[in-house]
Coordinates of C-alpha atoms (C1' of nucleotides) in Angstrom, one line a residue:
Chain A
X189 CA 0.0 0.0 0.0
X190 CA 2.6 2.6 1.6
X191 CA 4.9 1.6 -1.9
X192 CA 1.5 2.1 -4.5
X193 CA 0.7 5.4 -2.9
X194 CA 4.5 6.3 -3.3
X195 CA 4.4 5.5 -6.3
X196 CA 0.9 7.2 -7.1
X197 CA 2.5 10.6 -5.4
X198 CA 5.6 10.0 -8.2
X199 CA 2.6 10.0 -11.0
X200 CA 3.4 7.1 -13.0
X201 CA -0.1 6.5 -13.2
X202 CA 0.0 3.0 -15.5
X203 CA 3.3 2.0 -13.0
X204 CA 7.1 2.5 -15.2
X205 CA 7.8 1.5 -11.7
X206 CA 8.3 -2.2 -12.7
X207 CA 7.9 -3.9 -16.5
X208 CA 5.1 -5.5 -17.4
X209 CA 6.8 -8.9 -18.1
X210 CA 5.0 -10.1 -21.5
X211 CA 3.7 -13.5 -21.0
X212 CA 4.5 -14.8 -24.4
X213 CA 3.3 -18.6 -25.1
X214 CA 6.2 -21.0 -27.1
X215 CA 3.7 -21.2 -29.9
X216 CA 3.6 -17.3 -30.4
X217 CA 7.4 -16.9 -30.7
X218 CA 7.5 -20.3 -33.2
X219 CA 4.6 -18.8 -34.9
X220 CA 6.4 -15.0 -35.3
X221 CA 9.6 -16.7 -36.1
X222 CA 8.8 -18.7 -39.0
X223 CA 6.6 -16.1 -40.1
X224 CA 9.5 -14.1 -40.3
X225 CA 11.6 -16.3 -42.3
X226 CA 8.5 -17.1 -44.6
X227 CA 9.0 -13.3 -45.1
X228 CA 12.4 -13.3 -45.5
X229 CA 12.3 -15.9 -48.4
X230 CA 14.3 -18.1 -46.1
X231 CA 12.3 -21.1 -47.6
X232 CA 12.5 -22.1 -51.3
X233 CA 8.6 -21.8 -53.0
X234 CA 7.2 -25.5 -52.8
X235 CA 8.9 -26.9 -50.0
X236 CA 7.9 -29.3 -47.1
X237 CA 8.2 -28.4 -43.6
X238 CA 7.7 -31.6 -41.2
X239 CA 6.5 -31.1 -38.1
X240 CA 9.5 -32.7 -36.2
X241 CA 12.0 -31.5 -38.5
X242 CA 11.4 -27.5 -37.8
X243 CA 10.7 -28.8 -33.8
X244 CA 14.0 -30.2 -34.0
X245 CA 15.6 -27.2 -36.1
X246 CA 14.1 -24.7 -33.2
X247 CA 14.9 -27.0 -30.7
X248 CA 10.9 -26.9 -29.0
X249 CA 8.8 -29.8 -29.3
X250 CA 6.0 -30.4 -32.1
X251 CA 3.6 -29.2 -30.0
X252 CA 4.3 -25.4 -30.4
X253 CA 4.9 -26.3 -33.9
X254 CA 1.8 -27.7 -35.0
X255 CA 0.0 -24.1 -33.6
X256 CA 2.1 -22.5 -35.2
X257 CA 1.6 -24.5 -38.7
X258 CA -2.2 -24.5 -37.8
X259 CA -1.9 -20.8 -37.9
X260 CA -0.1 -19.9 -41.1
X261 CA -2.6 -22.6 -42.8
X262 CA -5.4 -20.4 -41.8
X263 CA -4.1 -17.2 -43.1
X264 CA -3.0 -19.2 -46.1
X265 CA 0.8 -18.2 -45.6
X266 CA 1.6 -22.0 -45.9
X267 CA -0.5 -24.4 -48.4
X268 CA -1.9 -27.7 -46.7
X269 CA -0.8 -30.8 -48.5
X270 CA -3.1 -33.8 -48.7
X271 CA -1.5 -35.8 -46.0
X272 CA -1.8 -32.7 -43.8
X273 CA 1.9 -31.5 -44.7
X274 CA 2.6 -28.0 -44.8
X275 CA 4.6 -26.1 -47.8
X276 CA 5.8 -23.3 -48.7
X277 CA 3.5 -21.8 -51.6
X278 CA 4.1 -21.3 -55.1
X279 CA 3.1 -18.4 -56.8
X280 CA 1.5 -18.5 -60.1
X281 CA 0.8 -16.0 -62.7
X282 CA -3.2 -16.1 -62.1
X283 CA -2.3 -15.7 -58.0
X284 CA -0.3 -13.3 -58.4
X285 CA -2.3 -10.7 -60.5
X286 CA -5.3 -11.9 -58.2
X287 CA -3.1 -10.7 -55.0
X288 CA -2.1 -7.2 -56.9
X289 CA -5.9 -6.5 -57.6
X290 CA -6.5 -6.8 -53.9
X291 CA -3.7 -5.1 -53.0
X292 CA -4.4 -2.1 -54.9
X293 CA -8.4 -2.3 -53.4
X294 CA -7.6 -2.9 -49.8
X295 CA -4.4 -0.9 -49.6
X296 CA -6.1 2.0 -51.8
X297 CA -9.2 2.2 -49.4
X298 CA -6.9 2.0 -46.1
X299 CA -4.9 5.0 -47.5
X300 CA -8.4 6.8 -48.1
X301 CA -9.6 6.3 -44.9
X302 CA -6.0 7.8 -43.7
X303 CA -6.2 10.4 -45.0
X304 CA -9.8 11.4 -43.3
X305 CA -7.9 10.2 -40.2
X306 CA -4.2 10.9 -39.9
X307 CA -2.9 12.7 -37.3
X308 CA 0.0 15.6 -37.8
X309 CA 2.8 13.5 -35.4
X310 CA 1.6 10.5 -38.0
X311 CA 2.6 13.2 -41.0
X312 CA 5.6 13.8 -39.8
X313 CA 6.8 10.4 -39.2
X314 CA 5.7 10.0 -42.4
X315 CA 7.5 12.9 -43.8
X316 CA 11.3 11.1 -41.8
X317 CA 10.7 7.4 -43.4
X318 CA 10.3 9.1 -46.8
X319 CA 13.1 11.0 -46.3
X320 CA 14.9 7.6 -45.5
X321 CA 13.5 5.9 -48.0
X322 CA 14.8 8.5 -51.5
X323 CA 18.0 8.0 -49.6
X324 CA 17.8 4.2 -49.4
X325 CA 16.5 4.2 -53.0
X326 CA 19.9 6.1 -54.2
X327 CA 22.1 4.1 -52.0
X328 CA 20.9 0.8 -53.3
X329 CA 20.7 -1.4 -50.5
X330 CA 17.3 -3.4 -51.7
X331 CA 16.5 -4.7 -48.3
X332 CA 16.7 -1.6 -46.4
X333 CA 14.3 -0.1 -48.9
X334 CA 11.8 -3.2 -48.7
X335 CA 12.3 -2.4 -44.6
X336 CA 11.2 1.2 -45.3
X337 CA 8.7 0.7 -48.2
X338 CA 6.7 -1.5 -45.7
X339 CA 7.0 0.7 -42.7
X340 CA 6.0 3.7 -44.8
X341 CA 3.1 1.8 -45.7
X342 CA 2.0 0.2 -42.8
X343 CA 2.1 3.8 -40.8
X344 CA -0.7 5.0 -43.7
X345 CA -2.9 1.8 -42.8
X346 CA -2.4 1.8 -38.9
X347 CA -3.4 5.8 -39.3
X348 CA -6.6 4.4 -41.3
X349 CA -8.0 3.1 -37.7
X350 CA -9.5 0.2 -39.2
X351 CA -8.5 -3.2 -37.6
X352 CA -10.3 -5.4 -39.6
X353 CA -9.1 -3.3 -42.7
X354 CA -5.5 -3.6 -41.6
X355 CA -5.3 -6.8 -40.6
X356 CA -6.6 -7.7 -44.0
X357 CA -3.7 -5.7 -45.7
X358 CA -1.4 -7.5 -43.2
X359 CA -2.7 -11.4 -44.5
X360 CA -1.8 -10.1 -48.2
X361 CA 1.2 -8.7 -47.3
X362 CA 2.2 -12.1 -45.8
X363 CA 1.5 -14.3 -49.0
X364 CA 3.5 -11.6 -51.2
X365 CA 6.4 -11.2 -48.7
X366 CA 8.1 -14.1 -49.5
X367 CA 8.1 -13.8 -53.1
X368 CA 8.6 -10.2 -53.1
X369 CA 12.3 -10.9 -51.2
X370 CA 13.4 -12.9 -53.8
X371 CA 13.4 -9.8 -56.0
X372 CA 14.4 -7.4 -53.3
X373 CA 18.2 -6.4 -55.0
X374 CA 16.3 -5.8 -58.5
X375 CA 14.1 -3.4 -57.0
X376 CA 16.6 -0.8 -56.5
X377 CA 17.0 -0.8 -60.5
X378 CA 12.7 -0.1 -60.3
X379 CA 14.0 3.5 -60.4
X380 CA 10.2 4.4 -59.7
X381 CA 10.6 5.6 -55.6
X382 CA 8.9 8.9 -55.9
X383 CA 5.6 7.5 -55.6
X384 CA 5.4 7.8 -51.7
X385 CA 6.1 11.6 -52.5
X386 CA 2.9 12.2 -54.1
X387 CA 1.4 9.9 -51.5
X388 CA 2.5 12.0 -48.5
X389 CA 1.6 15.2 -49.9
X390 CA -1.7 14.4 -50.8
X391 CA -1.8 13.0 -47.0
X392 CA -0.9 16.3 -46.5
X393 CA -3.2 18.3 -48.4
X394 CA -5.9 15.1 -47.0
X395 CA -7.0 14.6 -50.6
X396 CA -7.9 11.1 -49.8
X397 CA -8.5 10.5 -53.7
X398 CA -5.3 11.9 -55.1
X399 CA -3.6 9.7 -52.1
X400 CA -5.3 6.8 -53.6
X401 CA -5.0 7.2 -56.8
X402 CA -1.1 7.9 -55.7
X403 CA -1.0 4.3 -53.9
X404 CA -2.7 2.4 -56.5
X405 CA -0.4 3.5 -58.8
X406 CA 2.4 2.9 -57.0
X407 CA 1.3 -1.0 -56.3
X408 CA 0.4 -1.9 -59.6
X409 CA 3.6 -0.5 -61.0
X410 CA 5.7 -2.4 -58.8
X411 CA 3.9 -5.5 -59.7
X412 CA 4.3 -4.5 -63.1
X413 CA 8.3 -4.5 -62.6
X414 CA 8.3 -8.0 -60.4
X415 CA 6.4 -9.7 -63.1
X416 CA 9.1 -8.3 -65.7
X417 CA 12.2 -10.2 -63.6
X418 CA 10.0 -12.9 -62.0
X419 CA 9.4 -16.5 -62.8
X420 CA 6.0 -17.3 -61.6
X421 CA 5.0 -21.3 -61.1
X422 CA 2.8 -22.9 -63.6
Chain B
X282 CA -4.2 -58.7 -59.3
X283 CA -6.9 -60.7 -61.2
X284 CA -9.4 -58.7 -59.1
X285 CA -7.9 -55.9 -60.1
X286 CA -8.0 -57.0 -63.6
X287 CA -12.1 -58.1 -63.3
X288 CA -12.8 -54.7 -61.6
X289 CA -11.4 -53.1 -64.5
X290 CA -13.8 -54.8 -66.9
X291 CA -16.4 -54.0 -64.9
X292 CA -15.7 -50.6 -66.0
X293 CA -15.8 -48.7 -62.5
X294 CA -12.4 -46.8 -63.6
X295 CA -12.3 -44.6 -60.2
X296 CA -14.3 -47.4 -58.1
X297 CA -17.8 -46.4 -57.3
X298 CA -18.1 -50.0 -55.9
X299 CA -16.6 -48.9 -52.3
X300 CA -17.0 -45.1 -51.0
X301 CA -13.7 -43.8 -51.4
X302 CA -13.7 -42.8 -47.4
X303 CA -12.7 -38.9 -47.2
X304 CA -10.2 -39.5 -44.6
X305 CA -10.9 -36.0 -42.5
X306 CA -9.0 -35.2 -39.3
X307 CA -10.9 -34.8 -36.1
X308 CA -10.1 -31.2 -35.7
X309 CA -11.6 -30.3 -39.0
X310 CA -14.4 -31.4 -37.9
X311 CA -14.2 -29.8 -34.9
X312 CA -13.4 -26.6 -36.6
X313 CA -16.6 -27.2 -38.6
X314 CA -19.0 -27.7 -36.2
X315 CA -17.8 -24.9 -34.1
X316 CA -17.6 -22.8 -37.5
X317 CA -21.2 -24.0 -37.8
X318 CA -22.4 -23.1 -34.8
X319 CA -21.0 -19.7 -34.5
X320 CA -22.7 -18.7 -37.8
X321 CA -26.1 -19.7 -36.3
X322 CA -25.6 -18.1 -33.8
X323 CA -25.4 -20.4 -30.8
X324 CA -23.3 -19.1 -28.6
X325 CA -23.6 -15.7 -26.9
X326 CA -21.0 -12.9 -27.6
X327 CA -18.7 -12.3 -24.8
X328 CA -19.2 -16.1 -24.3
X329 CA -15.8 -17.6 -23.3
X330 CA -15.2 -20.9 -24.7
X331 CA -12.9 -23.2 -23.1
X332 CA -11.0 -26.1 -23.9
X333 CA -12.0 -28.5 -21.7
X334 CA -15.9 -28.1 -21.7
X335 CA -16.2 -28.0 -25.5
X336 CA -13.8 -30.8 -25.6
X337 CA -16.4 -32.5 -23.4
X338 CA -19.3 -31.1 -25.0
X339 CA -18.4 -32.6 -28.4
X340 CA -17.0 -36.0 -27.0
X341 CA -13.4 -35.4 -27.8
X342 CA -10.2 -34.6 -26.2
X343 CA -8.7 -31.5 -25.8
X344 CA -6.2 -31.8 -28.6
X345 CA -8.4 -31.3 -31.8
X346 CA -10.4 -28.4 -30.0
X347 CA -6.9 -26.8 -29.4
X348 CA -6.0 -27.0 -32.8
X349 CA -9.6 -25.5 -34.0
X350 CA -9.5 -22.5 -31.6
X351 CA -6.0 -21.6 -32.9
X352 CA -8.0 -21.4 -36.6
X353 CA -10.4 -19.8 -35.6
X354 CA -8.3 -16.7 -33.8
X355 CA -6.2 -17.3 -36.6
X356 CA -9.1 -16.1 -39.0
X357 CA -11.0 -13.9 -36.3
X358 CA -13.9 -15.8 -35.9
X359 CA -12.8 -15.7 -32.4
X360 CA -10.7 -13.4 -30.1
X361 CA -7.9 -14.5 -27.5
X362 CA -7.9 -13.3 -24.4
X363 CA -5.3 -12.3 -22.7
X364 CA -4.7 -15.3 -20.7
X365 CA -5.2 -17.8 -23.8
X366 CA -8.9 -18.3 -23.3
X367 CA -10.5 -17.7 -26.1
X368 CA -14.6 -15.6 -26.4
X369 CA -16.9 -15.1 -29.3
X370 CA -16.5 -11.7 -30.6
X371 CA -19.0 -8.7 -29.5
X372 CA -20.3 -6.4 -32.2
X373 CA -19.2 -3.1 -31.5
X374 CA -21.0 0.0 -34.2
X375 CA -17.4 0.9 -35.2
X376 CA -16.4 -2.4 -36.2
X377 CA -19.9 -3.0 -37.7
X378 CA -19.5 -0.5 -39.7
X379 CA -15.6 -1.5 -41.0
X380 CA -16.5 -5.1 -41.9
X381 CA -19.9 -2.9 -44.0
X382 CA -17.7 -1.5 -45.8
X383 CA -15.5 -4.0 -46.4
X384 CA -17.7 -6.3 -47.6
X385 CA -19.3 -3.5 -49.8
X386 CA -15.6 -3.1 -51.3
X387 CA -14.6 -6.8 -51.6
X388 CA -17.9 -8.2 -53.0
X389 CA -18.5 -5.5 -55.1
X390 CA -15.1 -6.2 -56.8
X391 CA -16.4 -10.1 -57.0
X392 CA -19.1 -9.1 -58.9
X393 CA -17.6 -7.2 -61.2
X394 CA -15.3 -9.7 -62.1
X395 CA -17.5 -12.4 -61.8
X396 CA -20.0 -10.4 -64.6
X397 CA -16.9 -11.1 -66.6
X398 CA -16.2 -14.8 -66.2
X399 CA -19.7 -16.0 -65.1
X400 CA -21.1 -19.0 -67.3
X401 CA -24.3 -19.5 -68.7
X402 CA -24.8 -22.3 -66.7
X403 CA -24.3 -20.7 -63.3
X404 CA -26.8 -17.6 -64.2
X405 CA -29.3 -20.5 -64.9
X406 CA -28.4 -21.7 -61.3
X407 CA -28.4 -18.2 -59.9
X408 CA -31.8 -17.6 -61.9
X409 CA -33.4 -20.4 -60.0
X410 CA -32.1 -19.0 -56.7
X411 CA -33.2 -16.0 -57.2
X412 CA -36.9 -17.0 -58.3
X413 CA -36.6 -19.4 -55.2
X414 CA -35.3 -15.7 -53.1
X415 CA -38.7 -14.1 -53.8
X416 CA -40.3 -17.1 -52.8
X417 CA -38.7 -16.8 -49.4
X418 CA -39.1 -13.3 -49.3
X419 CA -43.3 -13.4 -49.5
X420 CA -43.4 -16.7 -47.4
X421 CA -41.7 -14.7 -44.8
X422 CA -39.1 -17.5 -43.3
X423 CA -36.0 -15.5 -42.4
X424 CA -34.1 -18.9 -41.9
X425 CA -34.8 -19.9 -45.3
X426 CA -34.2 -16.4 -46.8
X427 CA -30.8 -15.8 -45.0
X428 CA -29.2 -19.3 -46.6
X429 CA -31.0 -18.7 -49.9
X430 CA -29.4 -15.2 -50.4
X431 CA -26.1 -16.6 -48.8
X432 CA -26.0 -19.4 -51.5
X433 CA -26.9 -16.6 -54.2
X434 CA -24.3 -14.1 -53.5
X435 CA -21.8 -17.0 -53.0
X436 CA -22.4 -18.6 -56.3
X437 CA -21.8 -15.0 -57.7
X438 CA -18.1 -15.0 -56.1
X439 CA -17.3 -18.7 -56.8
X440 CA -18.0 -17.3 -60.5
X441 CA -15.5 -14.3 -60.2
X442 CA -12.8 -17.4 -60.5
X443 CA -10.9 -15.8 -57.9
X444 CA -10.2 -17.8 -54.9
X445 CA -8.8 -15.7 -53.0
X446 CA -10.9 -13.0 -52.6
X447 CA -13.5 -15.8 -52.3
X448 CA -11.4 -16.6 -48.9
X449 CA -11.5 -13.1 -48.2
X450 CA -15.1 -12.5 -48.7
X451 CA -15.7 -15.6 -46.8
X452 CA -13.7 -14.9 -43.6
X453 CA -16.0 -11.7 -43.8
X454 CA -18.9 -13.1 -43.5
X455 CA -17.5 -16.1 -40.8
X456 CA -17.1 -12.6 -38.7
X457 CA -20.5 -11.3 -39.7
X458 CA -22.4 -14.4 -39.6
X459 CA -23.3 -14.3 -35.3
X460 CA -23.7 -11.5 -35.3
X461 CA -26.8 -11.4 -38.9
X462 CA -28.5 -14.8 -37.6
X463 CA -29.0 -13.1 -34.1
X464 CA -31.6 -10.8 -36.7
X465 CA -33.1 -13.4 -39.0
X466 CA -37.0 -13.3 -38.3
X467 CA -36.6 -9.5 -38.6
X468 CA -35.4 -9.9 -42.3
X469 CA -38.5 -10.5 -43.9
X470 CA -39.7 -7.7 -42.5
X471 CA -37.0 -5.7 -44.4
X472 CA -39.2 -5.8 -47.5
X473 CA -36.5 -5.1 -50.0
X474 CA -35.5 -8.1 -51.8
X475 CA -35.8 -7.0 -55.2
X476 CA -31.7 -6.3 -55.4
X477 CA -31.0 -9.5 -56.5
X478 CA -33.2 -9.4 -59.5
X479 CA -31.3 -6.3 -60.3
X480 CA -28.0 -8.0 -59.6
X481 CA -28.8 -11.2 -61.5
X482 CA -30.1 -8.9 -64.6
X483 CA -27.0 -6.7 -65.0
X484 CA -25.4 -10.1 -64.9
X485 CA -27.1 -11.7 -67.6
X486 CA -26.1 -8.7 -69.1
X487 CA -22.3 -8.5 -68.5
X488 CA -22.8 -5.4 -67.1
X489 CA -20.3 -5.2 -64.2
X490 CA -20.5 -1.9 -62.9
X491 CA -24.2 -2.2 -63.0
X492 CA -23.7 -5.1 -60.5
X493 CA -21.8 -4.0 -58.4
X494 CA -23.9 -1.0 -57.9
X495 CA -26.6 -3.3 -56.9
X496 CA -24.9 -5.8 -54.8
X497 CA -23.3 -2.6 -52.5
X498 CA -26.7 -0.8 -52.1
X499 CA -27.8 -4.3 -51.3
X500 CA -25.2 -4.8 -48.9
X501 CA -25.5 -1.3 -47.4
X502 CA -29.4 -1.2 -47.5
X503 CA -28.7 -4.4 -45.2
X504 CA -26.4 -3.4 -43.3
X505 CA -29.0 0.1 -42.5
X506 CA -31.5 -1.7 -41.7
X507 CA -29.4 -4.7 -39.5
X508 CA -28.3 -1.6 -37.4
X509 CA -31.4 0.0 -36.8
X510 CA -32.9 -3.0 -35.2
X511 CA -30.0 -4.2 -33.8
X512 CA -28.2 -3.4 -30.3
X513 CA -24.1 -3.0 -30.1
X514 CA -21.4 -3.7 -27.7
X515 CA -19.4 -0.3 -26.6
Chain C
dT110 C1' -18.9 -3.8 6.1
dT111 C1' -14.7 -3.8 3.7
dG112 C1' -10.4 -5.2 2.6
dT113 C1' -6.9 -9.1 2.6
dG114 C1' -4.6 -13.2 2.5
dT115 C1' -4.9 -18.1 1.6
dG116 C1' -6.4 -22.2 -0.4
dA117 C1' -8.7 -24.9 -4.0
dT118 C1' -10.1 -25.1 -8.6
dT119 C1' -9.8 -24.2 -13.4
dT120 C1' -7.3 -22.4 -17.0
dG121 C1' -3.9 -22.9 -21.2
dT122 C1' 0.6 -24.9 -22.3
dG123 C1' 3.9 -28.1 -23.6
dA124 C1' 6.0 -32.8 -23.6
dT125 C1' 5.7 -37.5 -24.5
dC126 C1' 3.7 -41.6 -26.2
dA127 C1' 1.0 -44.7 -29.2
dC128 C1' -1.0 -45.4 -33.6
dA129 C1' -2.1 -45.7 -38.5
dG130 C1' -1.0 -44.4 -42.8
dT131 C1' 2.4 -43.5 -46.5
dA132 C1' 6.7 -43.2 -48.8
dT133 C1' 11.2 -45.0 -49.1
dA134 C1' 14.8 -48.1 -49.1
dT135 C1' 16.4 -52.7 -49.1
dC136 C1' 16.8 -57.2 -50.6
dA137 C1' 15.5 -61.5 -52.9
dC138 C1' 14.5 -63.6 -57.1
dA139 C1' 14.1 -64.1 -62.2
Chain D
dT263 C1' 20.4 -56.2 -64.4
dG264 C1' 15.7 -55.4 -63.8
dT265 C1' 11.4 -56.3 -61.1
dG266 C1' 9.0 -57.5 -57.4
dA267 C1' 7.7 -57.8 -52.5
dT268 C1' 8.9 -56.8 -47.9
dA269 C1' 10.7 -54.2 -44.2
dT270 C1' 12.0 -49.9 -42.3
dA271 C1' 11.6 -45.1 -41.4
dC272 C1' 8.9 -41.1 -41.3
dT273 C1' 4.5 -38.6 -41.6
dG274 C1' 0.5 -36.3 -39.1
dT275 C1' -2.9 -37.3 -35.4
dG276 C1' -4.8 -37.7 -31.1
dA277 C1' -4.6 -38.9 -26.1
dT278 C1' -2.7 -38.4 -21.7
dC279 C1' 0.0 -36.3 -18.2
dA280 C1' 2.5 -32.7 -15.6
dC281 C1' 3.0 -27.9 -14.7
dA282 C1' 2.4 -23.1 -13.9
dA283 C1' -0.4 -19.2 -14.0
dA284 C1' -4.7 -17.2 -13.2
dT285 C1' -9.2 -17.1 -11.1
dC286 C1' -12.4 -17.7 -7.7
dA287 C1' -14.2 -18.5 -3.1
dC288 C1' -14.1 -18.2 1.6
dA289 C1' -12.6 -17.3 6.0
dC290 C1' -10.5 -13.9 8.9
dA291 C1' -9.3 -9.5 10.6
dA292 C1' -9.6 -4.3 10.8

DNA sequence: TTGTGTGATTTGTGATCACAGTATATCACA
DNA sequence: TGTGATATACTGTGATCACAAATCACACAA
């Protein structure tokens, strides 16, 4: 008691005063991990992953495994073979143009609704990552532009305030990630980074159509590009 | 071998003689049932599920409920609390309104696509639906109208030859679903079932954008009227 | 009456085991 | 050397058990 109402009297109202240790379950962090080597293009399109294999490889058992296989299956990040094997997906042509066309609708709306909705510390955030990212585009390290690209993106979509929206976004962005990384050191040769310029500004100006029209723009040329250098699956 | 041989003769190529025996997993068909019985409705929102009592419940062990709860947070149809338990979502206006619009967005994209790759055998299908629709619609059983119109708009998307914004639209409606059934017998009342005809005719026409236009203001006239008679969570 | 500490119960989590099916490798025989 | 059957290893699946954390209830004290 004496200690809380010290602590009340030093006004740390939601208590600094000790962490909040973050009870995180084995599955979550096997889950989070392979995601983020499914995103890294760690995995070669069409392979297997065995339950006991990756348990080995991580060094848990197969029971945090199979939640977190049971997990990417659902947000189809992983294709489920008929014997109830997991792989890695391939992308084809007609998957491929079908993920762009929802890319550019989901991702087009979110940056709509930003724009109704952003807030000025959210501008200028904005404003520093695409500062970053011109200079990351005329340095040419590919992966720190992906890094940026995304995080410029994403900040649009979280200042969309629409969960359901962004969580959507997110699930896409998880079946293109993979195959996106394979292409990540031709992207720098894209040339074509002055699309988050016009997006920002018409964040700016909160011309939620221009932004839009801006993002759209942006997505379907990009996919225009990685469809140029890629080799899609049959 | 000689069997083999005889069979063969016989002419059953792919052996209609025994049931080929869909070997299914318990915990699909755990996910099902649950999957079924959230969409109608049965449980409560803010109901907590838990492992043990629906393991009971449905005469299984706890394992293939495990693995169906993690699917079902995994596509939302559920949320996890913070202590692992999992609860049927409430229905708050805000989000309401979000998964409106995104259904308006997404299934207005499947019909426009769909007015493109539809066959003529599946708007003889949808013609029977509908004339089936209007049946329901006079006789006044909100039951029977609900899975008619479901079945009607979801041959639409299965015809847009996109599968996956069909997974998309379908997650959409797995969140929606409780939350409409809860509403069913008040349906009829609603009086305006003559979108579909309008939907089906611009169709029949190829006419995409005319379809689309119809299925939103369907969607959104629905979606009015749902939250007028309906109560949300805060 | 209200707050507090303690005990019991219930919770999810993770490991291990048994099992049935399938694919693979191995070996015998022609 | 090629072909066949058999055996071996490996696959996901599901059940059971142990454990720790959280929740709840109840008794006790201020």
């Amino acid at each position: 008691m004496t200690t809380l109402a010290a602590s009340k009297v030093k006004g740390d109202d939601d208590g600094p005063v000790l962490a909040k240790l973050p009870r995180e379950p084995l599955h979550d962090r096997v889950y989070k991990e392979l995601r983020r080597a499914l995103m890294a293009a760690r995995f070669t399109p069409g392979e297997q992953l065995t339950l006991r294999a990756t348990a080995e490889k991580m060094g848990v058992s197969v029971m945090p495994v199979r939640a977190a296989f049971n997990r990417l299956v659902a947000e189809r990040a992983v294709v489920l073979l008929p014997n109830g094997s997991v792989a890695v997906p391939q992308m084809s042509a007609r998957r491929f143009e079908e993920l762009v066309e929802l890319r550019a609708t989901l991702e087009g709306l979110a940056v709509r609704k930003a724009a109704k909705a952003i807030t000025p510390a959210e501008l200028d955030a904005l404003a520093e990552i695409s500062d970053e990212l011109t200079k990351a585009g005329m340095s040419g390290d590919g992966e720190l532009y992906l890094d940026l690209n995304k995080a410029f993106k994403f900040t649009i979509y979280e200042a969309s305030r629409s969960p359901e929206l962004f969580g959507l976004i997110e699930a896409l962005w998880l079946q293109f990630g993979p195959f996106m990384h394979n292409y990540a050191k031709d992207v720098r040769a894209h040339g074509v980074e002055d699309c988050h310029r016009e997006v920002l500004a018409a964040l700016q100006a909160r011309d939620g159509a221009a932004a839009e029209k801006a993002m759209t723009s942006d997505i379907s040329g990009g996919a225009k590009f990685l469809a140029s250098v890629a080799t899609f699956a049959p």
